[in-house]
Amino acid sequence: MSDSATDNGGSTGAEAFAADTGDGTRAVRAGLPEPVKHEPTLPGPVFAAHFHLPGDPTGPYTYGRDENPTWAHLEQAIGELEAPGREDVQTLVFASGMAAISSVLFSQLQAGDTVVLPSDGYQVLPLVRAQLEAYGVQVRTAPTGGDAQLDVLDGAKLLWIETPSNPGLDVCDVRRLVEAAHARGALVAVDNTLATPLGQRPLELGADFSVASGTKQLTGHGDILLGYVAGRDAEAMAAVRRWRKIVGAIAGPMEAWLAHRSISTLQLRVDRQNATALKVAEVLRARPEVNGLRYPGLPDDPSHKIASQQMRRYGCVVSFTLPTRARADRFLDALRLVDDATSFGGVRSTAERRGRWGGDAVPEGFVRLSVGAEDPDDLVADLLRALEESAG
Ligand SMILES: Cc1ncc(COP(=O)(O)O)c(C=O)c1O
């Protein structure tokens, strides 16, 4: 059996930087191997289903579903961003965010266990819930804002939180919930997709797992599906690794390499996109037809107080509601610099009427806007023009 669960080369969060190294420096150098004369800085993708393996099957590289050097570099990079200086953290990459989420839930929970999920999280979670329940896991839910999870923690084995939540942008107090969950013997996993590791480090806030879709701002170009789990409990991470092996939801080497290359510009992208998101939020909320605008970076947003205590950046997603479904559709149609598309975090702005999917408890005119790397003035002008044009 080629399950070199504890011997996977570079897949730890060990890092080579001083603790005060800046995020930009960390991002451009994360996960790079020691320089080797005549070799590239970031080795190219290794396309291999199997590796030469005479004799006893020892790691680090045996079979391509279990380990791959391109993953190892990427896992090292993500670990350095999620948990700088923490050598006890392991990171595993997956084929998608959902593969990563499922790997934690389905490897940690058994029939008879109880899990607490967000009632307002990513819209595929209800499908996960149904599957967990079919396997005999009891599922409780709680909304993200207001730390309502505290009331349903007794007897739970795992608390799953998504903060900021997608698409409502509510925030919960990770430190407080971790303390309460750990006091009851429950593990805590945080979906860190929206914040990215430069915006929030759940493991430093005490969580046991930081899980994310790398499809969004982490890679930021709207051309890769990827996910990861970073965790600090060796036994729990061995179970996550085993889950990846038996389900086989592995990242392709090309995707892993592109993701690693993309991470080198992560700080540039998040700083640009998030600063523009704040500006856009300020402009849009001053408009009479815009209701319920949410952005955790706005000082008077309901999420801001907790967000400012646990986040270092507030994300590139702004949400708001236009008066009617028809108005929202006309607005989206009138935009020229913002693609009407799902997903978020890319360098090209996207927006969608979230209610079109039917899964989120949002008004028909609710719009989730993902702010890209366009010039802020151009983007603001496009949004204001589209608001005007959609009025009629
Ligand atoms: C918060 C959050 N978590 C997880 C996912 C799932 O990620 P993926 O689409 O990479 O499977 C998404 C996707 O939109 C998301 O928004």
mmCIF file of C-alpha atoms and ligand atoms in Angstrom:
data_model
loop_
_atom_site.group_PDB
_atom_site.id
_atom_site.type_symbol
_atom_site.label_atom_id
_atom_site.label_comp_id
_atom_site.label_asym_id
_atom_site.label_seq_id
_atom_site.Cartn_x
_atom_site.Cartn_y
_atom_site.Cartn_z
ATOM 1 C CA MET A 1 0.000 0.000 0.000
ATOM 2 C CA SER A 2 1.514 3.301 -1.022
ATOM 3 C CA ASP A 3 0.108 5.484 1.715
ATOM 4 C CA SER A 4 3.129 7.468 2.791
ATOM 5 C CA ALA A 5 0.876 9.449 5.078
ATOM 6 C CA THR A 6 3.590 10.969 7.174
ATOM 7 C CA ASP A 7 6.321 11.301 4.606
ATOM 8 C CA ASN A 8 5.306 13.647 1.846
ATOM 9 C CA GLY A 9 8.322 15.804 1.308
ATOM 10 C CA GLY A 10 7.459 19.481 1.591
ATOM 11 C CA SER A 11 3.783 19.432 2.619
ATOM 12 C CA THR A 12 4.127 21.143 5.956
ATOM 13 C CA GLY A 13 3.601 24.699 7.026
ATOM 14 C CA ALA A 14 7.278 25.070 7.921
ATOM 15 C CA GLU A 15 8.565 28.364 6.647
ATOM 16 C CA ALA A 16 11.843 29.969 5.860
ATOM 17 C CA PHE A 17 11.017 33.593 6.734
ATOM 18 C CA ALA A 18 11.474 35.766 9.784
ATOM 19 C CA ALA A 19 8.226 36.299 11.687
ATOM 20 C CA ASP A 20 8.035 39.955 10.631
ATOM 21 C CA THR A 21 8.384 39.238 6.912
ATOM 22 C CA GLY A 22 5.795 41.213 4.937
ATOM 23 C CA ASP A 23 2.895 39.552 3.127
ATOM 24 C CA GLY A 24 4.192 40.569 -0.301
ATOM 25 C CA THR A 25 7.594 39.023 0.306
ATOM 26 C CA ARG A 26 5.980 35.942 1.766
ATOM 27 C CA ALA A 27 3.633 35.606 -1.213
ATOM 28 C CA VAL A 28 6.337 35.881 -3.890
ATOM 29 C CA ARG A 29 8.637 33.400 -2.162
ATOM 30 C CA ALA A 30 6.139 31.011 -0.560
ATOM 31 C CA GLY A 31 6.915 27.363 -1.142
ATOM 32 C CA LEU A 32 9.937 27.889 -3.376
ATOM 33 C CA PRO A 33 12.572 25.176 -3.091
ATOM 34 C CA GLU A 34 16.210 25.951 -2.363
ATOM 35 C CA PRO A 35 17.826 27.415 -5.509
ATOM 36 C CA VAL A 36 19.582 24.848 -7.689
ATOM 37 C CA LYS A 37 21.942 26.027 -10.411
ATOM 38 C CA HIS A 38 20.314 25.881 -13.857
ATOM 39 C CA GLU A 39 16.928 24.933 -12.407
ATOM 40 C CA PRO A 40 13.899 27.278 -12.565
ATOM 41 C CA THR A 41 12.847 29.227 -9.482
ATOM 42 C CA LEU A 42 9.509 27.433 -9.377
ATOM 43 C CA PRO A 43 9.972 23.951 -10.856
ATOM 44 C CA GLY A 44 7.511 23.162 -13.628
ATOM 45 C CA PRO A 45 4.544 20.828 -13.165
ATOM 46 C CA VAL A 46 5.444 17.178 -12.729
ATOM 47 C CA PHE A 47 3.133 15.036 -14.808
ATOM 48 C CA ALA A 48 3.474 11.563 -13.385
ATOM 49 C CA ALA A 49 1.042 8.791 -12.593
ATOM 50 C CA HIS A 50 3.839 6.812 -10.949
ATOM 51 C CA PHE A 51 7.445 7.330 -9.910
ATOM 52 C CA HIS A 52 10.437 4.999 -10.202
ATOM 53 C CA LEU A 53 10.198 2.840 -7.121
ATOM 54 C CA PRO A 54 12.565 -0.102 -6.917
ATOM 55 C CA GLY A 55 12.505 -2.148 -3.730
ATOM 56 C CA ASP A 56 10.407 -1.322 -0.710
ATOM 57 C CA PRO A 57 7.745 1.313 -1.462
ATOM 58 C CA THR A 58 8.929 4.285 0.560
ATOM 59 C CA GLY A 59 8.059 7.961 0.001
ATOM 60 C CA PRO A 60 8.144 10.771 -0.702
ATOM 61 C CA TYR A 61 6.870 9.957 -4.196
ATOM 62 C CA THR A 62 5.331 6.621 -5.072
ATOM 63 C CA TYR A 63 2.007 6.952 -6.881
ATOM 64 C CA GLY A 64 0.438 10.071 -8.391
ATOM 65 C CA ARG A 65 -2.827 9.856 -6.476
ATOM 66 C CA ASP A 66 -0.935 9.946 -3.180
ATOM 67 C CA GLU A 67 1.844 12.486 -3.684
ATOM 68 C CA ASN A 68 3.220 14.787 -6.337
ATOM 69 C CA PRO A 69 6.170 17.219 -6.049
ATOM 70 C CA THR A 70 4.131 20.032 -7.624
ATOM 71 C CA TRP A 71 1.502 19.641 -4.896
ATOM 72 C CA ALA A 72 4.238 19.528 -2.279
ATOM 73 C CA HIS A 73 5.571 22.947 -3.331
ATOM 74 C CA LEU A 74 2.059 24.404 -3.411
ATOM 75 C CA GLU A 75 1.151 22.855 -0.055
ATOM 76 C CA GLN A 76 4.292 24.327 1.410
ATOM 77 C CA ALA A 77 3.359 27.748 0.001
ATOM 78 C CA ILE A 78 -0.203 27.700 1.343
ATOM 79 C CA GLY A 79 1.029 26.470 4.720
ATOM 80 C CA GLU A 80 3.463 29.378 4.927
ATOM 81 C CA LEU A 81 0.604 31.813 4.319
ATOM 82 C CA GLU A 82 -1.993 30.134 6.530
ATOM 83 C CA ALA A 83 0.300 29.541 9.485
ATOM 84 C CA PRO A 84 3.606 31.424 9.260
ATOM 85 C CA GLY A 85 6.259 29.900 11.474
ATOM 86 C CA ARG A 86 4.090 26.953 12.502
ATOM 87 C CA GLU A 87 5.935 23.718 11.859
ATOM 88 C CA ASP A 88 3.109 21.561 13.219
ATOM 89 C CA VAL A 89 0.712 22.546 10.412
ATOM 90 C CA GLN A 90 0.144 20.266 7.443
ATOM 91 C CA THR A 91 -1.507 21.367 4.211
ATOM 92 C CA LEU A 92 -3.162 19.195 1.595
ATOM 93 C CA VAL A 93 -4.431 20.374 -1.778
ATOM 94 C CA PHE A 94 -7.539 19.016 -3.482
ATOM 95 C CA ALA A 95 -9.311 19.125 -6.816
ATOM 96 C CA SER A 96 -11.761 21.806 -5.628
ATOM 97 C CA GLY A 97 -12.980 23.610 -2.562
ATOM 98 C CA MET A 98 -15.823 21.123 -2.223
ATOM 99 C CA ALA A 99 -13.367 18.215 -2.316
ATOM 100 C CA ALA A 100 -11.460 19.889 0.532
ATOM 101 C CA ILE A 101 -14.627 20.596 2.554
ATOM 102 C CA SER A 102 -15.917 17.054 2.058
ATOM 103 C CA SER A 103 -12.550 15.587 3.032
ATOM 104 C CA VAL A 104 -12.785 17.182 6.472
ATOM 105 C CA LEU A 105 -16.461 16.501 7.108
ATOM 106 C CA PHE A 106 -16.486 12.935 5.856
ATOM 107 C CA SER A 107 -13.145 11.926 7.356
ATOM 108 C CA GLN A 108 -13.872 13.349 10.812
ATOM 109 C CA LEU A 109 -17.522 12.395 11.267
ATOM 110 C CA GLN A 110 -19.113 8.995 11.735
ATOM 111 C CA ALA A 111 -22.668 7.777 12.174
ATOM 112 C CA GLY A 112 -23.946 8.994 15.529
ATOM 113 C CA ASP A 113 -21.732 12.104 15.578
ATOM 114 C CA THR A 114 -23.133 15.632 15.561
ATOM 115 C CA VAL A 115 -21.869 18.504 13.445
ATOM 116 C CA VAL A 116 -22.844 22.189 13.456
ATOM 117 C CA LEU A 117 -22.989 23.794 10.004
ATOM 118 C CA PRO A 118 -23.793 27.385 9.023
ATOM 119 C CA SER A 119 -27.403 27.942 7.968
ATOM 120 C CA ASP A 120 -26.271 30.785 5.682
ATOM 121 C CA GLY A 121 -23.072 29.383 4.172
ATOM 122 C CA TYR A 122 -22.059 28.365 0.673
ATOM 123 C CA GLN A 123 -25.101 27.049 -1.127
ATOM 124 C CA VAL A 124 -23.762 23.521 -1.657
ATOM 125 C CA LEU A 125 -23.674 22.921 2.116
ATOM 126 C CA PRO A 126 -27.348 21.799 2.191
ATOM 127 C CA LEU A 127 -26.417 19.012 -0.229
ATOM 128 C CA VAL A 128 -23.551 18.060 2.067
ATOM 129 C CA ARG A 129 -25.970 18.131 4.968
ATOM 130 C CA ALA A 130 -28.310 15.702 3.240
ATOM 131 C CA GLN A 131 -25.417 13.338 2.548
ATOM 132 C CA LEU A 132 -24.151 13.514 6.126
ATOM 133 C CA GLU A 133 -27.633 12.767 7.413
ATOM 134 C CA ALA A 134 -27.926 9.828 5.013
ATOM 135 C CA TYR A 135 -24.781 8.449 6.685
ATOM 136 C CA GLY A 136 -26.301 8.840 10.141
ATOM 137 C CA VAL A 137 -24.565 12.070 11.182
ATOM 138 C CA GLN A 138 -26.782 14.498 13.073
ATOM 139 C CA VAL A 139 -26.610 18.006 11.589
ATOM 140 C CA ARG A 140 -27.508 21.192 13.428
ATOM 141 C CA THR A 141 -27.332 24.607 11.842
ATOM 142 C CA ALA A 142 -26.831 28.143 13.115
ATOM 143 C CA PRO A 143 -26.497 31.488 11.362
ATOM 144 C CA THR A 144 -23.027 33.008 11.081
ATOM 145 C CA GLY A 145 -23.631 36.404 12.684
ATOM 146 C CA GLY A 146 -24.103 36.826 16.422
ATOM 147 C CA ASP A 147 -22.248 33.644 17.448
ATOM 148 C CA ALA A 148 -25.536 31.712 17.574
ATOM 149 C CA GLN A 149 -23.461 28.550 17.192
ATOM 150 C CA LEU A 150 -22.796 28.717 20.942
ATOM 151 C CA ASP A 151 -26.356 27.555 21.653
ATOM 152 C CA VAL A 152 -26.084 24.350 19.638
ATOM 153 C CA LEU A 153 -22.558 23.181 20.494
ATOM 154 C CA ASP A 154 -23.276 20.727 23.297
ATOM 155 C CA GLY A 155 -22.436 17.204 22.199
ATOM 156 C CA ALA A 156 -21.071 18.283 18.806
ATOM 157 C CA LYS A 157 -17.928 16.657 17.416
ATOM 158 C CA LEU A 158 -17.219 19.358 14.833
ATOM 159 C CA LEU A 159 -18.141 22.999 14.406
ATOM 160 C CA TRP A 160 -17.992 24.268 10.821
ATOM 161 C CA ILE A 161 -17.938 28.017 10.324
ATOM 162 C CA GLU A 162 -17.744 30.179 7.243
ATOM 163 C CA THR A 163 -16.602 33.694 8.039
ATOM 164 C CA PRO A 164 -17.201 36.019 6.273
ATOM 165 C CA SER A 165 -20.178 34.052 5.012
ATOM 166 C CA ASN A 166 -21.013 33.759 1.348
ATOM 167 C CA PRO A 167 -23.053 35.612 0.169
ATOM 168 C CA GLY A 168 -24.362 37.493 3.244
ATOM 169 C CA LEU A 169 -20.923 38.655 4.521
ATOM 170 C CA ASP A 170 -21.735 38.040 8.160
ATOM 171 C CA VAL A 171 -18.833 37.377 10.507
ATOM 172 C CA CYS A 172 -18.567 35.317 13.684
ATOM 173 C CA ASP A 173 -16.035 35.529 16.484
ATOM 174 C CA VAL A 174 -13.642 32.683 15.696
ATOM 175 C CA ARG A 175 -11.649 32.894 18.948
ATOM 176 C CA ARG A 176 -14.797 32.850 21.068
ATOM 177 C CA LEU A 177 -16.352 29.949 19.193
ATOM 178 C CA VAL A 178 -13.117 27.957 19.229
ATOM 179 C CA GLU A 179 -12.841 28.377 22.981
ATOM 180 C CA ALA A 180 -16.433 27.223 23.507
ATOM 181 C CA ALA A 181 -16.077 24.315 21.058
ATOM 182 C CA HIS A 182 -12.785 23.095 22.494
ATOM 183 C CA ALA A 183 -14.214 23.283 26.029
ATOM 184 C CA ARG A 184 -16.829 20.770 24.807
ATOM 185 C CA GLY A 185 -14.303 18.578 23.000
ATOM 186 C CA ALA A 186 -15.385 19.673 19.496
ATOM 187 C CA LEU A 187 -13.019 20.401 16.623
ATOM 188 C CA VAL A 188 -13.414 23.626 14.656
ATOM 189 C CA ALA A 189 -13.036 24.112 10.913
ATOM 190 C CA VAL A 190 -13.170 27.534 9.255
ATOM 191 C CA ASP A 191 -13.963 28.076 5.585
ATOM 192 C CA ASN A 192 -11.364 30.720 4.749
ATOM 193 C CA THR A 193 -12.276 31.103 1.085
ATOM 194 C CA LEU A 194 -13.532 34.658 1.122
ATOM 195 C CA ALA A 195 -10.803 36.136 3.309
ATOM 196 C CA THR A 196 -7.831 34.227 1.836
ATOM 197 C CA PRO A 197 -4.892 33.488 4.142
ATOM 198 C CA LEU A 198 -3.732 37.079 3.738
ATOM 199 C CA GLY A 199 -7.041 38.273 5.147
ATOM 200 C CA GLN A 200 -7.447 35.829 8.005
ATOM 201 C CA ARG A 201 -5.459 33.038 9.629
ATOM 202 C CA PRO A 202 -7.961 30.711 11.306
ATOM 203 C CA LEU A 203 -5.298 28.404 12.737
ATOM 204 C CA GLU A 204 -3.774 31.334 14.627
ATOM 205 C CA LEU A 205 -7.258 32.111 15.950
ATOM 206 C CA GLY A 206 -7.290 28.594 17.395
ATOM 207 C CA ALA A 207 -9.191 26.634 14.737
ATOM 208 C CA ASP A 208 -8.142 23.065 14.012
ATOM 209 C CA PHE A 209 -8.649 23.308 10.255
ATOM 210 C CA SER A 210 -8.539 26.140 7.766
ATOM 211 C CA VAL A 211 -10.286 24.966 4.629
ATOM 212 C CA ALA A 212 -10.766 26.914 1.423
ATOM 213 C CA SER A 213 -11.664 26.976 -2.186
ATOM 214 C CA GLY A 214 -8.523 28.026 -4.040
ATOM 215 C CA THR A 215 -10.777 28.652 -7.028
ATOM 216 C CA LYS A 216 -11.523 32.184 -5.814
ATOM 217 C CA GLN A 217 -9.160 34.984 -4.816
ATOM 218 C CA LEU A 218 -6.297 32.689 -3.799
ATOM 219 C CA THR A 219 -5.611 31.953 -7.460
ATOM 220 C CA GLY A 220 -7.625 34.910 -8.733
ATOM 221 C CA HIS A 221 -7.829 34.447 -12.485
ATOM 222 C CA GLY A 222 -11.035 32.460 -12.802
ATOM 223 C CA ASP A 223 -9.292 29.622 -14.601
ATOM 224 C CA ILE A 224 -8.522 27.027 -11.917
ATOM 225 C CA LEU A 225 -10.581 24.846 -9.599
ATOM 226 C CA LEU A 226 -8.671 23.975 -6.454
ATOM 227 C CA GLY A 227 -9.108 23.470 -2.725
ATOM 228 C CA TYR A 228 -6.998 22.927 0.354
ATOM 229 C CA VAL A 229 -7.094 21.893 3.975
ATOM 230 C CA ALA A 230 -4.522 23.182 6.462
ATOM 231 C CA GLY A 231 -4.633 21.567 9.879
ATOM 232 C CA ARG A 232 -2.611 21.285 13.021
ATOM 233 C CA ASP A 233 -3.758 17.960 14.448
ATOM 234 C CA ALA A 234 -1.558 15.220 12.960
ATOM 235 C CA GLU A 235 -4.093 12.451 13.533
ATOM 236 C CA ALA A 236 -6.956 14.449 12.039
ATOM 237 C CA MET A 237 -4.806 15.399 9.047
ATOM 238 C CA ALA A 238 -3.817 11.752 8.505
ATOM 239 C CA ALA A 239 -7.538 10.985 8.196
ATOM 240 C CA VAL A 240 -7.972 13.864 5.718
ATOM 241 C CA ARG A 241 -5.038 12.528 3.693
ATOM 242 C CA ARG A 242 -6.538 9.034 3.722
ATOM 243 C CA TRP A 243 -9.833 10.503 2.506
ATOM 244 C CA ARG A 244 -8.029 12.181 -0.405
ATOM 245 C CA LYS A 245 -6.452 8.854 -1.278
ATOM 246 C CA ILE A 246 -9.648 6.821 -1.200
ATOM 247 C CA VAL A 247 -11.817 9.386 -2.970
ATOM 248 C CA GLY A 248 -9.054 10.467 -5.330
ATOM 249 C CA ALA A 249 -10.230 14.101 -5.555
ATOM 250 C CA ILE A 250 -6.725 15.282 -6.401
ATOM 251 C CA ALA A 251 -5.536 18.470 -8.047
ATOM 252 C CA GLY A 252 -4.011 18.143 -11.506
ATOM 253 C CA PRO A 253 -0.296 19.052 -11.604
ATOM 254 C CA MET A 254 -0.987 21.862 -14.078
ATOM 255 C CA GLU A 255 -3.640 23.399 -11.818
ATOM 256 C CA ALA A 256 -1.358 23.057 -8.814
ATOM 257 C CA TRP A 257 1.498 24.752 -10.625
ATOM 258 C CA LEU A 258 -0.716 27.565 -11.953
ATOM 259 C CA ALA A 259 -2.061 28.075 -8.440
ATOM 260 C CA HIS A 260 1.438 28.367 -7.039
ATOM 261 C CA ARG A 261 2.406 30.856 -9.723
ATOM 262 C CA SER A 262 -0.765 32.832 -8.988
ATOM 263 C CA ILE A 263 -0.011 32.999 -5.275
ATOM 264 C CA SER A 264 3.090 35.058 -6.043
ATOM 265 C CA THR A 265 0.755 37.962 -6.944
ATOM 266 C CA LEU A 266 -1.720 37.322 -4.119
ATOM 267 C CA GLN A 267 -0.745 40.324 -2.032
ATOM 268 C CA LEU A 268 -0.835 42.648 -5.050
ATOM 269 C CA ARG A 269 -4.246 41.380 -6.060
ATOM 270 C CA VAL A 270 -5.891 41.368 -2.650
ATOM 271 C CA ASP A 271 -4.615 44.816 -1.768
ATOM 272 C CA ARG A 272 -5.791 46.270 -5.052
ATOM 273 C CA GLN A 273 -9.127 44.452 -5.193
ATOM 274 C CA ASN A 274 -9.978 44.911 -1.529
ATOM 275 C CA ALA A 275 -9.161 48.642 -1.574
ATOM 276 C CA THR A 276 -11.395 49.062 -4.611
ATOM 277 C CA ALA A 277 -14.117 46.992 -2.920
ATOM 278 C CA LEU A 278 -14.141 49.438 -0.003
ATOM 279 C CA LYS A 279 -14.369 52.373 -2.377
ATOM 280 C CA VAL A 280 -17.165 50.738 -4.368
ATOM 281 C CA ALA A 281 -19.031 49.920 -1.140
ATOM 282 C CA GLU A 282 -18.829 53.545 -0.027
ATOM 283 C CA VAL A 283 -20.096 54.823 -3.372
ATOM 284 C CA LEU A 284 -22.910 52.293 -3.766
ATOM 285 C CA ARG A 285 -24.359 52.647 -0.307
ATOM 286 C CA ALA A 286 -24.866 56.367 -0.889
ATOM 287 C CA ARG A 287 -27.280 55.517 -3.693
ATOM 288 C CA PRO A 288 -31.000 55.574 -2.866
ATOM 289 C CA GLU A 289 -31.835 52.430 -4.849
ATOM 290 C CA VAL A 290 -29.176 50.357 -3.044
ATOM 291 C CA ASN A 291 -30.346 48.651 0.146
ATOM 292 C CA GLY A 292 -28.708 46.431 2.734
ATOM 293 C CA LEU A 293 -25.195 46.972 1.428
ATOM 294 C CA ARG A 294 -22.667 44.798 3.230
ATOM 295 C CA TYR A 295 -18.884 44.984 3.287
ATOM 296 C CA PRO A 296 -17.015 43.954 6.462
ATOM 297 C CA GLY A 297 -14.421 46.678 5.855
ATOM 298 C CA LEU A 298 -16.955 49.495 6.246
ATOM 299 C CA PRO A 299 -16.561 50.858 9.790
ATOM 300 C CA ASP A 300 -20.321 50.832 10.400
ATOM 301 C CA ASP A 301 -21.017 47.425 8.847
ATOM 302 C CA PRO A 302 -22.584 44.990 11.363
ATOM 303 C CA SER A 303 -19.614 42.643 10.763
ATOM 304 C CA HIS A 304 -16.894 45.237 11.167
ATOM 305 C CA LYS A 305 -16.232 45.090 14.892
ATOM 306 C CA ILE A 306 -15.485 41.361 15.017
ATOM 307 C CA ALA A 307 -13.905 41.414 11.561
ATOM 308 C CA SER A 308 -11.439 44.091 12.639
ATOM 309 C CA GLN A 309 -10.381 41.908 15.576
ATOM 310 C CA GLN A 310 -9.646 38.807 13.532
ATOM 311 C CA MET A 311 -9.146 39.835 9.918
ATOM 312 C CA ARG A 312 -6.203 41.615 8.333
ATOM 313 C CA ARG A 313 -8.028 42.359 5.078
ATOM 314 C CA TYR A 314 -11.747 42.337 4.366
ATOM 315 C CA GLY A 315 -12.115 40.665 1.000
ATOM 316 C CA CYS A 316 -13.202 41.752 -2.459
ATOM 317 C CA VAL A 317 -16.902 40.869 -2.233
ATOM 318 C CA VAL A 318 -19.614 43.479 -1.717
ATOM 319 C CA SER A 319 -23.281 42.524 -1.488
ATOM 320 C CA PHE A 320 -26.389 44.670 -1.766
ATOM 321 C CA THR A 321 -30.016 44.568 -2.796
ATOM 322 C CA LEU A 322 -31.716 46.443 -5.609
ATOM 323 C CA PRO A 323 -35.476 47.102 -5.365
ATOM 324 C CA THR A 324 -36.648 44.307 -7.664
ATOM 325 C CA ARG A 325 -35.431 41.300 -9.553
ATOM 326 C CA ALA A 326 -36.037 43.113 -12.842
ATOM 327 C CA ARG A 327 -33.989 46.108 -11.692
ATOM 328 C CA ALA A 328 -31.116 43.830 -10.667
ATOM 329 C CA ASP A 329 -31.249 42.036 -14.023
ATOM 330 C CA ARG A 330 -31.210 45.316 -15.928
ATOM 331 C CA PHE A 331 -28.314 46.567 -13.797
ATOM 332 C CA LEU A 332 -26.247 43.432 -14.467
ATOM 333 C CA ASP A 333 -27.076 43.630 -18.136
ATOM 334 C CA ALA A 334 -25.964 47.272 -18.349
ATOM 335 C CA LEU A 335 -22.526 46.672 -16.797
ATOM 336 C CA ARG A 336 -19.625 46.671 -19.251
ATOM 337 C CA LEU A 337 -16.638 46.048 -16.986
ATOM 338 C CA VAL A 338 -18.354 43.495 -14.752
ATOM 339 C CA ASP A 339 -19.162 40.073 -16.141
ATOM 340 C CA ASP A 340 -22.463 38.501 -15.137
ATOM 341 C CA ALA A 341 -20.973 35.312 -13.755
ATOM 342 C CA THR A 342 -20.852 33.301 -10.580
ATOM 343 C CA SER A 343 -17.782 32.705 -8.401
ATOM 344 C CA PHE A 344 -15.713 35.558 -6.996
ATOM 345 C CA GLY A 345 -12.175 36.726 -6.312
ATOM 346 C CA GLY A 346 -10.925 37.061 -9.885
ATOM 347 C CA VAL A 347 -8.989 39.980 -11.368
ATOM 348 C CA ARG A 348 -11.977 40.655 -13.655
ATOM 349 C CA SER A 349 -14.984 41.916 -11.741
ATOM 350 C CA THR A 350 -18.034 39.673 -11.720
ATOM 351 C CA ALA A 351 -21.515 40.049 -10.299
ATOM 352 C CA GLU A 352 -24.652 38.010 -10.204
ATOM 353 C CA ARG A 353 -28.189 38.063 -8.919
ATOM 354 C CA ARG A 354 -27.693 35.433 -6.304
ATOM 355 C CA GLY A 355 -31.350 34.482 -6.110
ATOM 356 C CA ARG A 356 -31.148 32.960 -9.579
ATOM 357 C CA TRP A 357 -29.711 29.775 -8.073
ATOM 358 C CA GLY A 358 -32.513 29.334 -5.584
ATOM 359 C CA GLY A 359 -30.218 28.135 -2.771
ATOM 360 C CA ASP A 360 -29.627 31.274 -0.707
ATOM 361 C CA ALA A 361 -32.161 32.991 1.550
ATOM 362 C CA VAL A 362 -31.742 36.370 -0.146
ATOM 363 C CA PRO A 363 -34.162 38.869 -1.729
ATOM 364 C CA GLU A 364 -34.777 38.614 -5.475
ATOM 365 C CA GLY A 365 -32.828 41.838 -6.082
ATOM 366 C CA PHE A 366 -29.781 40.703 -4.075
ATOM 367 C CA VAL A 367 -26.518 41.193 -5.994
ATOM 368 C CA ARG A 368 -23.152 39.715 -5.053
ATOM 369 C CA LEU A 369 -20.403 41.808 -6.597
ATOM 370 C CA SER A 370 -16.816 40.589 -6.748
ATOM 371 C CA VAL A 371 -14.470 43.493 -7.280
ATOM 372 C CA GLY A 372 -11.570 42.901 -9.646
ATOM 373 C CA ALA A 373 -8.315 44.669 -10.444
ATOM 374 C CA GLU A 374 -9.700 47.228 -12.895
ATOM 375 C CA ASP A 375 -8.870 50.893 -12.305
ATOM 376 C CA PRO A 376 -11.129 51.911 -9.422
ATOM 377 C CA ASP A 377 -12.450 55.027 -11.155
ATOM 378 C CA ASP A 378 -13.398 53.064 -14.267
ATOM 379 C CA LEU A 379 -15.205 50.470 -12.211
ATOM 380 C CA VAL A 380 -17.083 53.006 -10.113
ATOM 381 C CA ALA A 381 -18.109 54.879 -13.261
ATOM 382 C CA ASP A 382 -19.362 51.664 -14.849
ATOM 383 C CA LEU A 383 -21.385 50.739 -11.748
ATOM 384 C CA LEU A 384 -22.943 54.205 -11.478
ATOM 385 C CA ARG A 385 -23.774 54.294 -15.180
ATOM 386 C CA ALA A 386 -25.399 50.862 -14.960
ATOM 387 C CA LEU A 387 -27.448 51.985 -11.952
ATOM 388 C CA GLU A 388 -28.689 55.001 -13.918
ATOM 389 C CA GLU A 389 -29.440 53.003 -17.042
ATOM 390 C CA SER A 390 -31.284 50.302 -15.121
ATOM 391 C CA ALA A 391 -33.633 52.814 -13.473
ATOM 392 C CA GLY A 392 -36.057 53.143 -16.384
HETATM 393 C C1 LIG B 1 -17.252 29.959 0.693
HETATM 394 C C2 LIG B 1 -17.054 28.867 -0.308
HETATM 395 N N1 LIG B 1 -16.578 27.685 0.087
HETATM 396 C C3 LIG B 1 -16.399 26.685 -0.784
HETATM 397 C C4 LIG B 1 -16.718 26.796 -2.119
HETATM 398 C C5 LIG B 1 -16.530 25.633 -3.042
HETATM 399 O O1 LIG B 1 -15.394 25.792 -3.816
HETATM 400 P P1 LIG B 1 -15.176 25.073 -5.236
HETATM 401 O O2 LIG B 1 -16.140 25.713 -6.188
HETATM 402 O O3 LIG B 1 -13.743 25.320 -5.540
HETATM 403 O O4 LIG B 1 -15.485 23.627 -5.047
HETATM 404 C C6 LIG B 1 -17.202 28.014 -2.579
HETATM 405 C C7 LIG B 1 -17.551 28.186 -3.999
HETATM 406 O O5 LIG B 1 -18.135 29.166 -4.400
HETATM 407 C C8 LIG B 1 -17.389 29.071 -1.652
HETATM 408 O O6 LIG B 1 -17.889 30.252 -2.033
#
